[in-house]
């Protein structure tokens, strides 16, 4: 099946044409991606799409895994957490397992790795592979998907030795990076317009989801989809709804999220939210199971406005998802929301519940503005935050490295 053609239908023919042009410079190149899992987690989700797309563009692309036992996983979990700031040392015995496991995996993968024109090594788990491939021919790129801007320094000092020798690194946001002695690239996250979470739905499906939850699609709806987490400020959203309701009495609020069961803090936040919402029948707190992608899709499509009133945020994929569905987003003025919500164009940024309430009221009473903002939001995502752009950035980076482009290509 030709998947590029499917993407042309949603992302635009021009976008696909551009990809083909870039890829023509890379035809037949041997590329290898290495990460630690084929299922689960954001990295696997990206590679599941990226690898077949690169193959269809006639780049000889492979996806390999680094495999390890429980101690290896314990170590890499510790590394992951410490690099993201958790101040916890990792026992020397576990670090030995980490290095030994990489050495063993390198035995298996050495031929492919050393022959590859480009190797993308994802996250900390397989980073030491480079050290065990002394005769590599191609360029090696460390692709960091996590925020290492404030690492626990003893662990970073140990770990950085494994990435110093790479030819380049990629981070998701400039704010997530650490200085390294090679070019650093920024490739922001993206969404897949063909996934269950984002594929277009017919009106009937949207209606039946709303009906199932007892929410009236005929009346105005504001929605926030988020884990029940203080940084997502669900209580601030409830306050914004309360303030806006003074002017729009029929205003309904949907707070949809999940994931609280294995997170004690999440359960506490969910309880607080339920209590704060208890006396208002227009607030619907929906606790969703992990596999609720189509439900989330329908909720986003049925809402008039989507909120993401975070007070701290990495990138904010929920913002991208809503914008792709043509919804104006009222977002917190933090993190990656700033990259997506261009104030008063693709949405609005706020810092307080009062600010959010004011914008809700304004947009709901200016439907023309609301629609126009939603359309701009969709176009902005089409240009900047679809998987096709992520692929384009990878191709551009590969061209730059293979052809030794002197000037750095600035991605986004
Ligand atoms: N999400 C989900 N179920 C939920 C809440 C969120 O599937 O109950 C999804 C949401 O649609 C988005 C992702 O999880 O794709 C959350 O990513 P985001 O960057 O917005 O926030 P994070 O949770 O990573 O802080």
PDB file of N, CA, C and O in Angstrom, residues 4 19 22 49-50 53-54 57 59 187 190 386-396 398:
ATOM      1  N   UNK A   4       2.299   7.254   1.260  1.00  0.00           N
ATOM      2  CA  UNK A   4       2.527   8.676   0.961  1.00  0.00           C
ATOM      3  C   UNK A   4       1.308   9.303   0.287  1.00  0.00           C
ATOM      4  O   UNK A   4       0.964  10.458   0.545  1.00  0.00           O
ATOM      5  N   UNK A  19       8.814  16.393  -0.195  1.00  0.00           N
ATOM      6  CA  UNK A  19       9.484  15.236   0.415  1.00  0.00           C
ATOM      7  C   UNK A  19      10.190  14.399  -0.642  1.00  0.00           C
ATOM      8  O   UNK A  19      11.329  13.967  -0.469  1.00  0.00           O
ATOM      9  N   UNK A  22      13.428  16.134  -1.809  1.00  0.00           N
ATOM     10  CA  UNK A  22      14.514  15.990  -0.834  1.00  0.00           C
ATOM     11  C   UNK A  22      15.049  14.562  -0.815  1.00  0.00           C
ATOM     12  O   UNK A  22      16.261  14.336  -0.803  1.00  0.00           O
ATOM     13  N   UNK A  49       5.739   5.105  11.979  1.00  0.00           N
ATOM     14  CA  UNK A  49       5.316   5.847  10.780  1.00  0.00           C
ATOM     15  C   UNK A  49       6.508   6.284   9.931  1.00  0.00           C
ATOM     16  O   UNK A  49       6.492   6.201   8.709  1.00  0.00           O
ATOM     17  N   UNK A  50       7.525   6.769  10.628  1.00  0.00           N
ATOM     18  CA  UNK A  50       8.667   7.362   9.923  1.00  0.00           C
ATOM     19  C   UNK A  50       9.405   6.331   9.062  1.00  0.00           C
ATOM     20  O   UNK A  50       9.779   6.617   7.915  1.00  0.00           O
ATOM     21  N   UNK A  53       7.619   5.362   5.830  1.00  0.00           N
ATOM     22  CA  UNK A  53       7.608   6.524   4.925  1.00  0.00           C
ATOM     23  C   UNK A  53       8.976   6.701   4.270  1.00  0.00           C
ATOM     24  O   UNK A  53       9.072   6.961   3.063  1.00  0.00           O
ATOM     25  N   UNK A  54      10.034   6.537   5.044  1.00  0.00           N
ATOM     26  CA  UNK A  54      11.383   6.661   4.471  1.00  0.00           C
ATOM     27  C   UNK A  54      11.636   5.541   3.465  1.00  0.00           C
ATOM     28  O   UNK A  54      12.241   5.761   2.412  1.00  0.00           O
ATOM     29  N   UNK A  57      10.100   6.253   0.238  1.00  0.00           N
ATOM     30  CA  UNK A  57      10.864   7.273  -0.495  1.00  0.00           C
ATOM     31  C   UNK A  57      12.195   6.704  -1.018  1.00  0.00           C
ATOM     32  O   UNK A  57      13.099   7.450  -1.393  1.00  0.00           O
ATOM     33  N   UNK A  59      14.608   5.191   0.483  1.00  0.00           N
ATOM     34  CA  UNK A  59      15.790   5.234   1.353  1.00  0.00           C
ATOM     35  C   UNK A  59      15.808   3.878   2.066  1.00  0.00           C
ATOM     36  O   UNK A  59      14.779   3.446   2.598  1.00  0.00           O
ATOM     37  N   UNK A 187      14.102  19.328  16.224  1.00  0.00           N
ATOM     38  CA  UNK A 187      12.975  18.806  15.435  1.00  0.00           C
ATOM     39  C   UNK A 187      11.786  18.658  16.386  1.00  0.00           C
ATOM     40  O   UNK A 187      11.745  17.741  17.212  1.00  0.00           O
ATOM     41  N   UNK A 190       5.361  16.061  16.478  1.00  0.00           N
ATOM     42  CA  UNK A 190       4.347  16.177  15.437  1.00  0.00           C
ATOM     43  C   UNK A 190       3.224  15.197  15.744  1.00  0.00           C
ATOM     44  O   UNK A 190       3.371  14.334  16.602  1.00  0.00           O
ATOM     45  N   UNK A 386       2.792  18.338  11.525  1.00  0.00           N
ATOM     46  CA  UNK A 386       2.372  17.004  11.094  1.00  0.00           C
ATOM     47  C   UNK A 386       3.608  16.124  10.924  1.00  0.00           C
ATOM     48  O   UNK A 386       4.725  16.622  10.742  1.00  0.00           O
ATOM     49  N   UNK A 387       3.378  14.829  10.900  1.00  0.00           N
ATOM     50  CA  UNK A 387       4.494  13.888  10.758  1.00  0.00           C
ATOM     51  C   UNK A 387       5.243  14.092   9.441  1.00  0.00           C
ATOM     52  O   UNK A 387       6.439  13.817   9.336  1.00  0.00           O
ATOM     53  N   UNK A 388       4.566  14.632   8.449  1.00  0.00           N
ATOM     54  CA  UNK A 388       5.232  14.907   7.168  1.00  0.00           C
ATOM     55  C   UNK A 388       6.331  15.966   7.352  1.00  0.00           C
ATOM     56  O   UNK A 388       7.371  15.915   6.704  1.00  0.00           O
ATOM     57  N   UNK A 389       6.097  16.923   8.224  1.00  0.00           N
ATOM     58  CA  UNK A 389       7.138  17.930   8.514  1.00  0.00           C
ATOM     59  C   UNK A 389       8.288  17.292   9.301  1.00  0.00           C
ATOM     60  O   UNK A 389       9.460  17.583   9.062  1.00  0.00           O
ATOM     61  N   UNK A 390       7.930  16.383  10.213  1.00  0.00           N
ATOM     62  CA  UNK A 390       8.968  15.677  10.972  1.00  0.00           C
ATOM     63  C   UNK A 390       9.867  14.890  10.011  1.00  0.00           C
ATOM     64  O   UNK A 390      11.098  14.899  10.127  1.00  0.00           O
ATOM     65  N   UNK A 391       9.237  14.258   9.037  1.00  0.00           N
ATOM     66  CA  UNK A 391       9.992  13.506   8.036  1.00  0.00           C
ATOM     67  C   UNK A 391      10.863  14.462   7.216  1.00  0.00           C
ATOM     68  O   UNK A 391      12.045  14.196   6.973  1.00  0.00           O
ATOM     69  N   UNK A 392      10.280  15.576   6.813  1.00  0.00           N
ATOM     70  CA  UNK A 392      11.040  16.557   6.021  1.00  0.00           C
ATOM     71  C   UNK A 392      12.280  17.023   6.781  1.00  0.00           C
ATOM     72  O   UNK A 392      13.374  17.114   6.229  1.00  0.00           O
ATOM     73  N   UNK A 393      12.118  17.292   8.070  1.00  0.00           N
ATOM     74  CA  UNK A 393      13.258  17.736   8.886  1.00  0.00           C
ATOM     75  C   UNK A 393      14.347  16.675   8.930  1.00  0.00           C
ATOM     76  O   UNK A 393      15.539  16.985   8.874  1.00  0.00           O
ATOM     77  N   UNK A 394      13.931  15.406   9.042  1.00  0.00           N
ATOM     78  CA  UNK A 394      14.925  14.331   9.055  1.00  0.00           C
ATOM     79  C   UNK A 394      15.666  14.273   7.719  1.00  0.00           C
ATOM     80  O   UNK A 394      16.879  14.110   7.688  1.00  0.00           O
ATOM     81  N   UNK A 395      14.915  14.405   6.630  1.00  0.00           N
ATOM     82  CA  UNK A 395      15.548  14.352   5.310  1.00  0.00           C
ATOM     83  C   UNK A 395      16.522  15.515   5.144  1.00  0.00           C
ATOM     84  O   UNK A 395      17.647  15.345   4.657  1.00  0.00           O
ATOM     85  N   UNK A 396      16.080  16.709   5.554  1.00  0.00           N
ATOM     86  CA  UNK A 396      16.940  17.892   5.407  1.00  0.00           C
ATOM     87  C   UNK A 396      18.224  17.724   6.220  1.00  0.00           C
ATOM     88  O   UNK A 396      19.322  18.057   5.760  1.00  0.00           O
ATOM     89  N   UNK A 398      19.602  14.873   7.047  1.00  0.00           N
ATOM     90  CA  UNK A 398      20.430  13.846   6.398  1.00  0.00           C
ATOM     91  C   UNK A 398      21.174  14.432   5.205  1.00  0.00           C
ATOM     92  O   UNK A 398      22.370  14.167   5.016  1.00  0.00           O
TER      93      UNK A 398
END
